[in-house]
JSON list of C-alpha atoms in Angstrom, two decimals:
[
{"chain": "J", "resi": 1, "resn": "ASP", "atom": "CA", "xyz": [0.00, 0.00, 0.00]},
{"chain": "J", "resi": 2, "resn": "ALA", "atom": "CA", "xyz": [3.01, 2.33, 0.03]},
{"chain": "J", "resi": 3, "resn": "PHE", "atom": "CA", "xyz": [3.06, 5.32, -2.29]},
{"chain": "J", "resi": 4, "resn": "GLY", "atom": "CA", "xyz": [5.66, 5.10, -5.03]},
{"chain": "J", "resi": 5, "resn": "TRP", "atom": "CA", "xyz": [6.52, 8.76, -5.40]},
{"chain": "J", "resi": 6, "resn": "THR", "atom": "CA", "xyz": [5.03, 12.18, -5.98]},
{"chain": "J", "resi": 7, "resn": "LEU", "atom": "CA", "xyz": [5.68, 14.63, -8.81]},
{"chain": "J", "resi": 8, "resn": "ALA", "atom": "CA", "xyz": [4.87, 18.03, -7.35]},
{"chain": "J", "resi": 9, "resn": "ALA", "atom": "CA", "xyz": [2.80, 20.70, -9.05]},
{"chain": "J", "resi": 10, "resn": "GLY", "atom": "CA", "xyz": [4.76, 22.68, -11.61]},
{"chain": "J", "resi": 11, "resn": "ARG", "atom": "CA", "xyz": [7.48, 20.03, -11.86]},
{"chain": "J", "resi": 12, "resn": "THR", "atom": "CA", "xyz": [8.32, 17.98, -14.95]},
{"chain": "J", "resi": 13, "resn": "LEU", "atom": "CA", "xyz": [9.95, 14.59, -15.37]},
{"chain": "J", "resi": 14, "resn": "HIS", "atom": "CA", "xyz": [11.84, 14.81, -18.68]},
{"chain": "J", "resi": 15, "resn": "LEU", "atom": "CA", "xyz": [12.45, 11.47, -20.42]},
{"chain": "J", "resi": 16, "resn": "GLN", "atom": "CA", "xyz": [15.06, 12.35, -23.02]},
{"chain": "J", "resi": 17, "resn": "GLY", "atom": "CA", "xyz": [16.92, 10.56, -25.76]},
{"chain": "J", "resi": 18, "resn": "ALA", "atom": "CA", "xyz": [16.20, 7.04, -26.97]},
{"chain": "J", "resi": 19, "resn": "GLY", "atom": "CA", "xyz": [14.92, 4.34, -24.65]},
{"chain": "J", "resi": 20, "resn": "SER", "atom": "CA", "xyz": [14.82, 6.23, -21.34]},
{"chain": "J", "resi": 21, "resn": "GLY", "atom": "CA", "xyz": [11.99, 5.51, -18.94]},
{"chain": "J", "resi": 22, "resn": "VAL", "atom": "CA", "xyz": [10.68, 4.44, -15.57]},
{"chain": "J", "resi": 23, "resn": "THR", "atom": "CA", "xyz": [10.40, 0.82, -14.43]},
{"chain": "J", "resi": 24, "resn": "TRP", "atom": "CA", "xyz": [8.17, 0.03, -11.45]},
{"chain": "J", "resi": 25, "resn": "THR", "atom": "CA", "xyz": [9.50, -2.79, -9.28]},
{"chain": "J", "resi": 26, "resn": "THR", "atom": "CA", "xyz": [6.37, -3.27, -7.11]},
{"chain": "J", "resi": 27, "resn": "ASP", "atom": "CA", "xyz": [2.73, -2.20, -7.10]},
{"chain": "J", "resi": 28, "resn": "GLN", "atom": "CA", "xyz": [2.93, 1.59, -6.91]},
{"chain": "J", "resi": 29, "resn": "THR", "atom": "CA", "xyz": [0.97, 4.83, -7.13]},
{"chain": "J", "resi": 30, "resn": "MET", "atom": "CA", "xyz": [2.43, 7.91, -8.78]},
{"chain": "J", "resi": 31, "resn": "ASN", "atom": "CA", "xyz": [0.88, 10.97, -7.16]},
{"chain": "J", "resi": 32, "resn": "GLY", "atom": "CA", "xyz": [1.05, 14.72, -7.63]},
{"chain": "J", "resi": 33, "resn": "SER", "atom": "CA", "xyz": [0.02, 17.18, -10.32]},
{"chain": "J", "resi": 34, "resn": "GLY", "atom": "CA", "xyz": [3.25, 17.44, -12.26]},
{"chain": "J", "resi": 35, "resn": "THR", "atom": "CA", "xyz": [3.94, 16.53, -15.88]},
{"chain": "J", "resi": 36, "resn": "VAL", "atom": "CA", "xyz": [5.80, 13.64, -17.48]},
{"chain": "J", "resi": 37, "resn": "LEU", "atom": "CA", "xyz": [7.19, 14.47, -20.92]},
{"chain": "J", "resi": 38, "resn": "PHE", "atom": "CA", "xyz": [8.38, 11.89, -23.42]},
{"chain": "J", "resi": 39, "resn": "GLU", "atom": "CA", "xyz": [11.01, 13.97, -25.21]},
{"chain": "J", "resi": 40, "resn": "GLY", "atom": "CA", "xyz": [12.90, 11.23, -27.06]},
{"chain": "J", "resi": 41, "resn": "THR", "atom": "CA", "xyz": [12.00, 8.03, -28.84]},
{"chain": "J", "resi": 42, "resn": "ASN", "atom": "CA", "xyz": [10.80, 4.79, -27.28]},
{"chain": "J", "resi": 43, "resn": "ASN", "atom": "CA", "xyz": [10.51, 6.36, -23.84]},
{"chain": "J", "resi": 44, "resn": "PHE", "atom": "CA", "xyz": [8.51, 4.24, -21.42]},
{"chain": "J", "resi": 45, "resn": "PHE", "atom": "CA", "xyz": [6.63, 3.60, -18.21]},
{"chain": "J", "resi": 46, "resn": "SER", "atom": "CA", "xyz": [6.83, -0.13, -17.55]},
{"chain": "J", "resi": 47, "resn": "GLY", "atom": "CA", "xyz": [6.84, -2.81, -14.86]},
{"chain": "J", "resi": 48, "resn": "GLN", "atom": "CA", "xyz": [9.57, -5.25, -13.90]},
{"chain": "J", "resi": 49, "resn": "PHE", "atom": "CA", "xyz": [7.43, -8.24, -12.97]},
{"chain": "J", "resi": 50, "resn": "GLY", "atom": "CA", "xyz": [4.23, -9.85, -14.15]},
{"chain": "J", "resi": 51, "resn": "GLY", "atom": "CA", "xyz": [0.99, -9.13, -12.34]},
{"chain": "J", "resi": 52, "resn": "GLN", "atom": "CA", "xyz": [1.97, -5.68, -11.10]},
{"chain": "J", "resi": 53, "resn": "VAL", "atom": "CA", "xyz": [-0.56, -2.85, -10.84]},
{"chain": "J", "resi": 54, "resn": "VAL", "atom": "CA", "xyz": [0.59, 0.75, -11.20]},
{"chain": "J", "resi": 55, "resn": "THR", "atom": "CA", "xyz": [-1.74, 3.70, -10.62]},
{"chain": "J", "resi": 56, "resn": "LEU", "atom": "CA", "xyz": [-1.23, 7.11, -12.23]},
{"chain": "J", "resi": 57, "resn": "ALA", "atom": "CA", "xyz": [-3.16, 9.41, -9.92]},
{"chain": "J", "resi": 58, "resn": "THR", "atom": "CA", "xyz": [-5.51, 12.28, -10.71]},
{"chain": "J", "resi": 59, "resn": "GLY", "atom": "CA", "xyz": [-3.65, 15.51, -11.47]},
{"chain": "J", "resi": 60, "resn": "LEU", "atom": "CA", "xyz": [-0.76, 14.01, -13.40]},
{"chain": "J", "resi": 61, "resn": "THR", "atom": "CA", "xyz": [-0.25, 14.68, -17.10]},
{"chain": "J", "resi": 62, "resn": "VAL", "atom": "CA", "xyz": [1.69, 12.34, -19.38]},
{"chain": "J", "resi": 63, "resn": "SER", "atom": "CA", "xyz": [2.45, 13.63, -22.86]},
{"chain": "J", "resi": 64, "resn": "GLY", "atom": "CA", "xyz": [5.08, 14.16, -25.54]},
{"chain": "J", "resi": 65, "resn": "ASN", "atom": "CA", "xyz": [7.14, 17.13, -26.57]},
{"chain": "J", "resi": 66, "resn": "GLY", "atom": "CA", "xyz": [6.88, 17.70, -30.29]},
{"chain": "J", "resi": 67, "resn": "ALA", "atom": "CA", "xyz": [7.30, 16.01, -33.61]},
{"chain": "J", "resi": 68, "resn": "GLY", "atom": "CA", "xyz": [9.04, 12.66, -33.67]},
{"chain": "J", "resi": 69, "resn": "THR", "atom": "CA", "xyz": [8.72, 11.84, -29.98]},
{"chain": "J", "resi": 70, "resn": "SER", "atom": "CA", "xyz": [7.34, 8.48, -28.95]},
{"chain": "J", "resi": 71, "resn": "GLY", "atom": "CA", "xyz": [6.63, 6.59, -25.77]},
{"chain": "J", "resi": 72, "resn": "SER", "atom": "CA", "xyz": [4.71, 3.75, -24.20]},
{"chain": "J", "resi": 73, "resn": "ILE", "atom": "CA", "xyz": [2.76, 3.28, -21.00]},
{"chain": "J", "resi": 74, "resn": "GLY", "atom": "CA", "xyz": [2.25, -0.25, -19.73]},
{"chain": "J", "resi": 75, "resn": "SER", "atom": "CA", "xyz": [3.14, -3.64, -21.12]},
{"chain": "J", "resi": 76, "resn": "SER", "atom": "CA", "xyz": [1.58, -7.02, -21.77]},
{"chain": "J", "resi": 77, "resn": "PHE", "atom": "CA", "xyz": [2.27, -8.34, -18.28]},
{"chain": "J", "resi": 78, "resn": "PHE", "atom": "CA", "xyz": [1.11, -5.62, -15.89]},
{"chain": "J", "resi": 79, "resn": "THR", "atom": "CA", "xyz": [-1.86, -3.29, -15.49]},
{"chain": "J", "resi": 80, "resn": "THR", "atom": "CA", "xyz": [-1.95, 0.49, -15.31]},
{"chain": "J", "resi": 81, "resn": "ASN", "atom": "CA", "xyz": [-4.87, 2.05, -13.44]},
{"chain": "J", "resi": 82, "resn": "ASN", "atom": "CA", "xyz": [-5.11, 5.45, -15.04]},
{"chain": "J", "resi": 83, "resn": "GLN", "atom": "CA", "xyz": [-6.63, 8.46, -13.29]},
{"chain": "J", "resi": 84, "resn": "ALA", "atom": "CA", "xyz": [-4.34, 10.94, -15.07]},
{"chain": "J", "resi": 85, "resn": "LEU", "atom": "CA", "xyz": [-4.43, 12.85, -18.35]},
{"chain": "J", "resi": 86, "resn": "ILE", "atom": "CA", "xyz": [-2.60, 10.86, -21.03]},
{"chain": "J", "resi": 87, "resn": "VAL", "atom": "CA", "xyz": [-2.42, 12.90, -24.21]},
{"chain": "J", "resi": 88, "resn": "ALA", "atom": "CA", "xyz": [-0.83, 12.28, -27.61]},
{"chain": "J", "resi": 89, "resn": "ALA", "atom": "CA", "xyz": [0.16, 15.80, -28.60]},
{"chain": "J", "resi": 90, "resn": "ALA", "atom": "CA", "xyz": [0.92, 17.04, -32.10]},
{"chain": "J", "resi": 91, "resn": "GLY", "atom": "CA", "xyz": [3.60, 14.96, -33.78]},
{"chain": "J", "resi": 92, "resn": "GLU", "atom": "CA", "xyz": [3.85, 12.42, -30.97]},
{"chain": "J", "resi": 93, "resn": "THR", "atom": "CA", "xyz": [3.13, 8.69, -31.00]},
{"chain": "J", "resi": 94, "resn": "LEU", "atom": "CA", "xyz": [1.97, 7.38, -27.64]},
{"chain": "J", "resi": 95, "resn": "THR", "atom": "CA", "xyz": [1.14, 3.71, -27.05]},
{"chain": "J", "resi": 96, "resn": "THR", "atom": "CA", "xyz": [-0.67, 2.28, -24.04]},
{"chain": "J", "resi": 97, "resn": "SER", "atom": "CA", "xyz": [-1.03, -1.38, -23.09]},
{"chain": "J", "resi": 98, "resn": "ASN", "atom": "CA", "xyz": [-3.35, -3.00, -20.54]},
{"chain": "J", "resi": 99, "resn": "VAL", "atom": "CA", "xyz": [-4.71, 0.32, -19.26]},
{"chain": "J", "resi": 100, "resn": "VAL", "atom": "CA", "xyz": [-7.83, 0.51, -17.11]},
{"chain": "J", "resi": 101, "resn": "ASN", "atom": "CA", "xyz": [-9.10, 4.08, -17.47]},
{"chain": "J", "resi": 102, "resn": "GLN", "atom": "CA", "xyz": [-10.60, 4.91, -14.09]},
{"chain": "J", "resi": 103, "resn": "ALA", "atom": "CA", "xyz": [-12.60, 7.90, -12.80]},
{"chain": "J", "resi": 104, "resn": "GLY", "atom": "CA", "xyz": [-10.73, 11.10, -13.66]},
{"chain": "J", "resi": 105, "resn": "GLY", "atom": "CA", "xyz": [-8.64, 9.35, -16.30]},
{"chain": "J", "resi": 106, "resn": "ILE", "atom": "CA", "xyz": [-8.51, 10.84, -19.79]},
{"chain": "J", "resi": 107, "resn": "LEU", "atom": "CA", "xyz": [-7.03, 9.14, -22.84]},
{"chain": "J", "resi": 108, "resn": "ARG", "atom": "CA", "xyz": [-6.75, 11.86, -25.48]},
{"chain": "J", "resi": 109, "resn": "ALA", "atom": "CA", "xyz": [-5.60, 12.19, -29.06]},
{"chain": "J", "resi": 110, "resn": "ASP", "atom": "CA", "xyz": [-4.76, 15.85, -29.63]},
{"chain": "J", "resi": 111, "resn": "GLY", "atom": "CA", "xyz": [-2.85, 16.08, -32.89]},
{"chain": "J", "resi": 112, "resn": "GLY", "atom": "CA", "xyz": [-0.66, 13.01, -32.35]},
{"chain": "J", "resi": 113, "resn": "THR", "atom": "CA", "xyz": [-1.24, 9.27, -32.60]},
{"chain": "J", "resi": 114, "resn": "LEU", "atom": "CA", "xyz": [-2.66, 7.43, -29.59]},
{"chain": "J", "resi": 115, "resn": "ASN", "atom": "CA", "xyz": [-2.51, 3.63, -29.78]},
{"chain": "J", "resi": 116, "resn": "LEU", "atom": "CA", "xyz": [-4.60, 1.66, -27.28]},
{"chain": "J", "resi": 117, "resn": "GLY", "atom": "CA", "xyz": [-3.31, -1.90, -26.99]},
{"chain": "J", "resi": 118, "resn": "GLY", "atom": "CA", "xyz": [-3.29, -5.00, -24.85]},
{"chain": "J", "resi": 119, "resn": "THR", "atom": "CA", "xyz": [-6.47, -5.80, -22.94]},
{"chain": "J", "resi": 120, "resn": "TRP", "atom": "CA", "xyz": [-7.85, -2.39, -22.06]},
{"chain": "J", "resi": 121, "resn": "SER", "atom": "CA", "xyz": [-11.06, -0.93, -20.64]},
{"chain": "J", "resi": 122, "resn": "ASN", "atom": "CA", "xyz": [-12.66, 2.42, -19.90]},
{"chain": "J", "resi": 123, "resn": "PRO", "atom": "CA", "xyz": [-15.05, 1.76, -17.00]},
{"chain": "J", "resi": 124, "resn": "ALA", "atom": "CA", "xyz": [-15.18, 5.27, -15.55]},
{"chain": "J", "resi": 125, "resn": "GLY", "atom": "CA", "xyz": [-12.82, 7.58, -17.46]},
{"chain": "J", "resi": 126, "resn": "THR", "atom": "CA", "xyz": [-13.04, 9.39, -20.79]},
{"chain": "J", "resi": 127, "resn": "ILE", "atom": "CA", "xyz": [-11.60, 8.76, -24.23]},
{"chain": "J", "resi": 128, "resn": "ASP", "atom": "CA", "xyz": [-11.61, 11.86, -26.40]},
{"chain": "J", "resi": 129, "resn": "VAL", "atom": "CA", "xyz": [-10.38, 12.91, -29.81]},
{"chain": "J", "resi": 130, "resn": "LEU", "atom": "CA", "xyz": [-9.50, 16.56, -30.40]},
{"chain": "J", "resi": 131, "resn": "GLY", "atom": "CA", "xyz": [-7.39, 15.78, -33.47]},
{"chain": "J", "resi": 132, "resn": "GLY", "atom": "CA", "xyz": [-4.78, 13.35, -34.73]},
{"chain": "J", "resi": 133, "resn": "ILE", "atom": "CA", "xyz": [-5.28, 9.58, -34.81]},
{"chain": "J", "resi": 134, "resn": "LEU", "atom": "CA", "xyz": [-6.83, 7.21, -32.28]},
{"chain": "J", "resi": 135, "resn": "ASN", "atom": "CA", "xyz": [-6.09, 3.53, -32.92]},
{"chain": "J", "resi": 136, "resn": "LEU", "atom": "CA", "xyz": [-8.44, 1.22, -31.03]},
{"chain": "J", "resi": 137, "resn": "GLY", "atom": "CA", "xyz": [-6.19, -1.83, -30.93]},
{"chain": "J", "resi": 138, "resn": "GLY", "atom": "CA", "xyz": [-5.80, -4.71, -28.53]},
{"chain": "J", "resi": 139, "resn": "THR", "atom": "CA", "xyz": [-8.91, -6.29, -27.02]},
{"chain": "J", "resi": 140, "resn": "PHE", "atom": "CA", "xyz": [-11.83, -4.42, -25.44]},
{"chain": "J", "resi": 141, "resn": "SER", "atom": "CA", "xyz": [-15.54, -4.81, -24.77]},
{"chain": "J", "resi": 142, "resn": "SER", "atom": "CA", "xyz": [-16.82, -1.23, -24.51]},
{"chain": "J", "resi": 143, "resn": "PHE", "atom": "CA", "xyz": [-15.71, 2.34, -25.07]},
{"chain": "J", "resi": 144, "resn": "GLY", "atom": "CA", "xyz": [-17.25, 3.87, -21.98]},
{"chain": "J", "resi": 145, "resn": "ALA", "atom": "CA", "xyz": [-17.44, 7.66, -22.16]},
{"chain": "J", "resi": 146, "resn": "PHE", "atom": "CA", "xyz": [-16.24, 8.73, -25.61]},
{"chain": "J", "resi": 147, "resn": "SER", "atom": "CA", "xyz": [-16.17, 12.20, -27.14]},
{"chain": "J", "resi": 148, "resn": "ARG", "atom": "CA", "xyz": [-14.94, 13.62, -30.43]},
{"chain": "J", "resi": 149, "resn": "THR", "atom": "CA", "xyz": [-14.92, 17.30, -31.27]},
{"chain": "J", "resi": 150, "resn": "SER", "atom": "CA", "xyz": [-17.88, 17.96, -33.61]},
{"chain": "J", "resi": 151, "resn": "GLY", "atom": "CA", "xyz": [-17.94, 14.21, -34.28]},
{"chain": "J", "resi": 152, "resn": "THR", "atom": "CA", "xyz": [-15.38, 14.81, -37.03]},
{"chain": "J", "resi": 153, "resn": "ALA", "atom": "CA", "xyz": [-12.05, 15.61, -35.35]},
{"chain": "J", "resi": 154, "resn": "GLY", "atom": "CA", "xyz": [-9.09, 13.44, -36.26]},
{"chain": "J", "resi": 155, "resn": "THR", "atom": "CA", "xyz": [-9.27, 9.82, -37.37]},
{"chain": "J", "resi": 156, "resn": "VAL", "atom": "CA", "xyz": [-10.52, 6.82, -35.39]},
{"chain": "J", "resi": 157, "resn": "ASN", "atom": "CA", "xyz": [-9.32, 3.38, -36.51]},
{"chain": "J", "resi": 158, "resn": "LEU", "atom": "CA", "xyz": [-10.73, 0.14, -35.11]},
{"chain": "J", "resi": 159, "resn": "ASN", "atom": "CA", "xyz": [-7.82, -2.25, -35.66]},
{"chain": "J", "resi": 160, "resn": "GLY", "atom": "CA", "xyz": [-8.18, -4.43, -32.57]},
{"chain": "J", "resi": 161, "resn": "THR", "atom": "CA", "xyz": [-10.82, -6.88, -31.32]},
{"chain": "J", "resi": 162, "resn": "PHE", "atom": "CA", "xyz": [-14.09, -5.33, -30.13]},
{"chain": "J", "resi": 163, "resn": "ASN", "atom": "CA", "xyz": [-16.03, -7.90, -28.07]},
{"chain": "J", "resi": 164, "resn": "LEU", "atom": "CA", "xyz": [-19.39, -6.14, -28.25]},
{"chain": "J", "resi": 165, "resn": "GLY", "atom": "CA", "xyz": [-21.27, -9.31, -27.32]},
{"chain": "J", "resi": 166, "resn": "ALA", "atom": "CA", "xyz": [-24.71, -10.74, -28.04]},
{"chain": "J", "resi": 167, "resn": "GLY", "atom": "CA", "xyz": [-27.59, -8.54, -26.90]},
{"chain": "J", "resi": 168, "resn": "ASN", "atom": "CA", "xyz": [-25.53, -5.34, -26.95]},
{"chain": "J", "resi": 169, "resn": "THR", "atom": "CA", "xyz": [-25.82, -2.51, -29.48]},
{"chain": "J", "resi": 170, "resn": "PHE", "atom": "CA", "xyz": [-23.24, 0.03, -30.62]},
{"chain": "J", "resi": 171, "resn": "ASP", "atom": "CA", "xyz": [-24.50, 3.19, -32.29]},
{"chain": "J", "resi": 172, "resn": "PHE", "atom": "CA", "xyz": [-22.22, 5.16, -34.60]},
{"chain": "J", "resi": 173, "resn": "ASN", "atom": "CA", "xyz": [-23.66, 8.62, -34.03]},
{"chain": "J", "resi": 174, "resn": "ASN", "atom": "CA", "xyz": [-22.96, 12.34, -34.00]},
{"chain": "J", "resi": 175, "resn": "SER", "atom": "CA", "xyz": [-20.58, 11.94, -31.07]},
{"chain": "J", "resi": 176, "resn": "THR", "atom": "CA", "xyz": [-18.53, 9.08, -32.51]},
{"chain": "J", "resi": 177, "resn": "GLY", "atom": "CA", "xyz": [-18.57, 10.19, -36.13]},
{"chain": "J", "resi": 178, "resn": "VAL", "atom": "CA", "xyz": [-17.09, 7.73, -38.63]},
{"chain": "J", "resi": 179, "resn": "PHE", "atom": "CA", "xyz": [-14.97, 4.83, -37.39]},
{"chain": "J", "resi": 180, "resn": "ASN", "atom": "CA", "xyz": [-12.64, 3.08, -39.79]},
{"chain": "J", "resi": 181, "resn": "LEU", "atom": "CA", "xyz": [-12.78, -0.72, -39.54]},
{"chain": "J", "resi": 182, "resn": "ASN", "atom": "CA", "xyz": [-9.10, -1.01, -40.36]},
{"chain": "J", "resi": 183, "resn": "GLY", "atom": "CA", "xyz": [-8.20, -4.68, -40.02]},
{"chain": "J", "resi": 184, "resn": "GLY", "atom": "CA", "xyz": [-10.15, -5.10, -36.82]},
{"chain": "J", "resi": 185, "resn": "THR", "atom": "CA", "xyz": [-12.63, -7.70, -35.58]},
{"chain": "J", "resi": 186, "resn": "ILE", "atom": "CA", "xyz": [-16.07, -7.15, -34.05]},
{"chain": "J", "resi": 187, "resn": "ASN", "atom": "CA", "xyz": [-17.54, -10.07, -32.11]},
{"chain": "J", "resi": 188, "resn": "GLY", "atom": "CA", "xyz": [-21.27, -10.25, -31.43]},
{"chain": "J", "resi": 189, "resn": "GLY", "atom": "CA", "xyz": [-23.89, -7.57, -30.93]},
{"chain": "J", "resi": 190, "resn": "THR", "atom": "CA", "xyz": [-25.73, -5.16, -33.20]},
{"chain": "J", "resi": 191, "resn": "LEU", "atom": "CA", "xyz": [-24.24, -2.26, -35.15]},
{"chain": "J", "resi": 192, "resn": "GLN", "atom": "CA", "xyz": [-26.36, 0.72, -36.12]},
{"chain": "J", "resi": 193, "resn": "LYS", "atom": "CA", "xyz": [-25.84, 4.33, -37.15]},
{"chain": "J", "resi": 194, "resn": "THR", "atom": "CA", "xyz": [-27.55, 7.68, -36.71]},
{"chain": "J", "resi": 195, "resn": "GLY", "atom": "CA", "xyz": [-26.70, 11.21, -37.80]},
{"chain": "J", "resi": 196, "resn": "ILE", "atom": "CA", "xyz": [-23.18, 11.55, -39.19]},
{"chain": "J", "resi": 197, "resn": "GLY", "atom": "CA", "xyz": [-22.02, 8.30, -37.62]},
{"chain": "J", "resi": 198, "resn": "ASN", "atom": "CA", "xyz": [-20.84, 5.45, -39.81]},
{"chain": "J", "resi": 199, "resn": "LEU", "atom": "CA", "xyz": [-18.48, 2.48, -40.12]},
{"chain": "J", "resi": 200, "resn": "ALA", "atom": "CA", "xyz": [-16.09, 2.56, -43.08]},
{"chain": "J", "resi": 201, "resn": "VAL", "atom": "CA", "xyz": [-14.28, -0.65, -44.04]},
{"chain": "J", "resi": 202, "resn": "THR", "atom": "CA", "xyz": [-10.79, 0.63, -44.86]},
{"chain": "J", "resi": 203, "resn": "ALA", "atom": "CA", "xyz": [-8.91, -2.70, -44.72]},
{"chain": "J", "resi": 204, "resn": "ASN", "atom": "CA", "xyz": [-9.77, -6.40, -44.73]},
{"chain": "J", "resi": 205, "resn": "SER", "atom": "CA", "xyz": [-11.66, -7.00, -41.47]},
{"chain": "J", "resi": 206, "resn": "THR", "atom": "CA", "xyz": [-13.86, -9.51, -39.63]},
{"chain": "J", "resi": 207, "resn": "LEU", "atom": "CA", "xyz": [-17.42, -9.59, -38.27]},
{"chain": "J", "resi": 208, "resn": "ASN", "atom": "CA", "xyz": [-18.36, -12.58, -36.10]},
{"chain": "J", "resi": 209, "resn": "ASP", "atom": "CA", "xyz": [-21.99, -13.17, -35.02]},
{"chain": "J", "resi": 210, "resn": "VAL", "atom": "CA", "xyz": [-22.87, -9.55, -35.79]},
{"chain": "J", "resi": 211, "resn": "THR", "atom": "CA", "xyz": [-26.25, -8.05, -36.72]},
{"chain": "J", "resi": 212, "resn": "LEU", "atom": "CA", "xyz": [-26.02, -5.12, -39.13]},
{"chain": "J", "resi": 213, "resn": "ASN", "atom": "CA", "xyz": [-28.88, -2.72, -38.46]},
{"chain": "J", "resi": 214, "resn": "MET", "atom": "CA", "xyz": [-27.22, -0.25, -40.83]},
{"chain": "J", "resi": 215, "resn": "ASP", "atom": "CA", "xyz": [-26.08, -0.11, -44.43]},
{"chain": "J", "resi": 216, "resn": "LEU", "atom": "CA", "xyz": [-22.44, -1.03, -45.00]},
{"chain": "J", "resi": 217, "resn": "SER", "atom": "CA", "xyz": [-20.30, -0.62, -48.11]},
{"chain": "J", "resi": 218, "resn": "LEU", "atom": "CA", "xyz": [-17.19, -2.51, -49.19]},
{"chain": "J", "resi": 219, "resn": "GLY", "atom": "CA", "xyz": [-14.96, -0.55, -51.53]},
{"chain": "J", "resi": 220, "resn": "ALA", "atom": "CA", "xyz": [-12.68, -1.96, -54.19]},
{"chain": "J", "resi": 221, "resn": "GLY", "atom": "CA", "xyz": [-10.21, -4.51, -52.93]},
{"chain": "J", "resi": 222, "resn": "ARG", "atom": "CA", "xyz": [-11.80, -4.92, -49.49]},
{"chain": "J", "resi": 223, "resn": "THR", "atom": "CA", "xyz": [-12.70, -8.30, -47.97]},
{"chain": "J", "resi": 224, "resn": "LEU", "atom": "CA", "xyz": [-15.06, -8.74, -45.06]},
{"chain": "J", "resi": 225, "resn": "PHE", "atom": "CA", "xyz": [-14.49, -12.06, -43.33]},
{"chain": "J", "resi": 226, "resn": "VAL", "atom": "CA", "xyz": [-17.61, -13.45, -41.66]},
{"chain": "J", "resi": 227, "resn": "GLY", "atom": "CA", "xyz": [-17.23, -16.05, -38.93]},
{"chain": "J", "resi": 228, "resn": "ASP", "atom": "CA", "xyz": [-19.20, -17.71, -36.16]},
{"chain": "J", "resi": 229, "resn": "GLY", "atom": "CA", "xyz": [-17.03, -16.55, -33.26]},
{"chain": "J", "resi": 230, "resn": "ALA", "atom": "CA", "xyz": [-17.32, -18.70, -30.15]},
{"chain": "J", "resi": 231, "resn": "ASP", "atom": "CA", "xyz": [-20.81, -20.02, -31.01]},
{"chain": "J", "resi": 232, "resn": "ALA", "atom": "CA", "xyz": [-20.62, -22.58, -33.80]},
{"chain": "J", "resi": 233, "resn": "ASP", "atom": "CA", "xyz": [-24.42, -22.57, -34.12]},
{"chain": "J", "resi": 234, "resn": "ALA", "atom": "CA", "xyz": [-24.76, -18.81, -34.47]},
{"chain": "J", "resi": 235, "resn": "PHE", "atom": "CA", "xyz": [-25.22, -17.00, -37.75]},
{"chain": "J", "resi": 236, "resn": "GLY", "atom": "CA", "xyz": [-22.01, -15.29, -38.84]},
{"chain": "J", "resi": 237, "resn": "LEU", "atom": "CA", "xyz": [-23.76, -12.16, -40.09]},
{"chain": "J", "resi": 238, "resn": "THR", "atom": "CA", "xyz": [-27.37, -11.00, -39.90]},
{"chain": "J", "resi": 239, "resn": "LEU", "atom": "CA", "xyz": [-28.53, -8.23, -42.20]},
{"chain": "J", "resi": 240, "resn": "ALA", "atom": "CA", "xyz": [-31.57, -6.52, -40.71]},
{"chain": "J", "resi": 241, "resn": "ALA", "atom": "CA", "xyz": [-34.67, -5.85, -42.81]},
{"chain": "J", "resi": 242, "resn": "GLY", "atom": "CA", "xyz": [-34.29, -2.89, -45.15]},
{"chain": "J", "resi": 243, "resn": "ARG", "atom": "CA", "xyz": [-30.50, -2.80, -44.80]},
{"chain": "J", "resi": 244, "resn": "THR", "atom": "CA", "xyz": [-27.96, -3.13, -47.61]},
{"chain": "J", "resi": 245, "resn": "LEU", "atom": "CA", "xyz": [-24.49, -4.64, -47.77]},
{"chain": "J", "resi": 246, "resn": "ALA", "atom": "CA", "xyz": [-23.04, -2.99, -50.88]},
{"chain": "J", "resi": 247, "resn": "VAL", "atom": "CA", "xyz": [-20.11, -4.72, -52.58]},
{"chain": "J", "resi": 248, "resn": "VAL", "atom": "CA", "xyz": [-18.38, -2.21, -54.87]},
{"chain": "J", "resi": 249, "resn": "GLY", "atom": "CA", "xyz": [-15.66, -3.16, -57.32]},
{"chain": "J", "resi": 250, "resn": "GLU", "atom": "CA", "xyz": [-13.38, -6.13, -56.66]},
{"chain": "J", "resi": 251, "resn": "SER", "atom": "CA", "xyz": [-14.52, -6.79, -53.11]},
{"chain": "J", "resi": 252, "resn": "GLY", "atom": "CA", "xyz": [-15.98, -9.81, -51.38]},
{"chain": "J", "resi": 253, "resn": "CYS", "atom": "CA", "xyz": [-17.25, -11.55, -48.28]},
{"chain": "J", "resi": 254, "resn": "GLY", "atom": "CA", "xyz": [-15.74, -14.76, -47.04]},
{"chain": "J", "resi": 255, "resn": "LYS", "atom": "CA", "xyz": [-16.12, -17.08, -44.09]},
{"chain": "J", "resi": 256, "resn": "SER", "atom": "CA", "xyz": [-13.00, -17.42, -41.97]},
{"chain": "J", "resi": 257, "resn": "THR", "atom": "CA", "xyz": [-12.03, -20.97, -41.06]}
]
């Protein structure tokens, strides 16, 4: 239960050069209202052992410092409870892995590229897009609170595995805008759209046990793989009444095996 350390208000931890970072050796909490800046390439916050839990407390800001900077928070073998502001600023690439975005936590794309990876969730925080690119990678089951300036800011790519689940519905709407299904997989549930919301298939992707309560178009050269997911008796794809799956050019639908 010991506190790891505190970064006081107005103070900055500068991670400079290539490969500099912080490694947590036990379960820790980083407190304070200071700022962590990734100022080099491949800077990192990571854990030393599997099963660790690190908490970034409310008030902290983790970001980059200009074009060409890059950094990562988390890894495949430990969990980060985030209550801080993590922001991919202009020109920066910031990658998170196995982050649980808790109350007060903000995961933000603001001109840079924010990659969400590993097994992540957003039970009580906020994901927002002010600009740049948000890549929804890894594995996740819900977005939680999501906002996007005017519903059009930046680019949102779904390139991970979205376990929506049977009986659940996701609505692409004026808040989400258009998501790019960019090599990702959606398992279960119903997809629908309202307002300016939409799902654009921008790379070969997969729908398993999904009901489309919306029109969907496949452009030239795109393949939509349709599988049964975990339920071998389920329909791979259900197209609701009045809806159209438009295949344009040299595109196709196939069943993954």
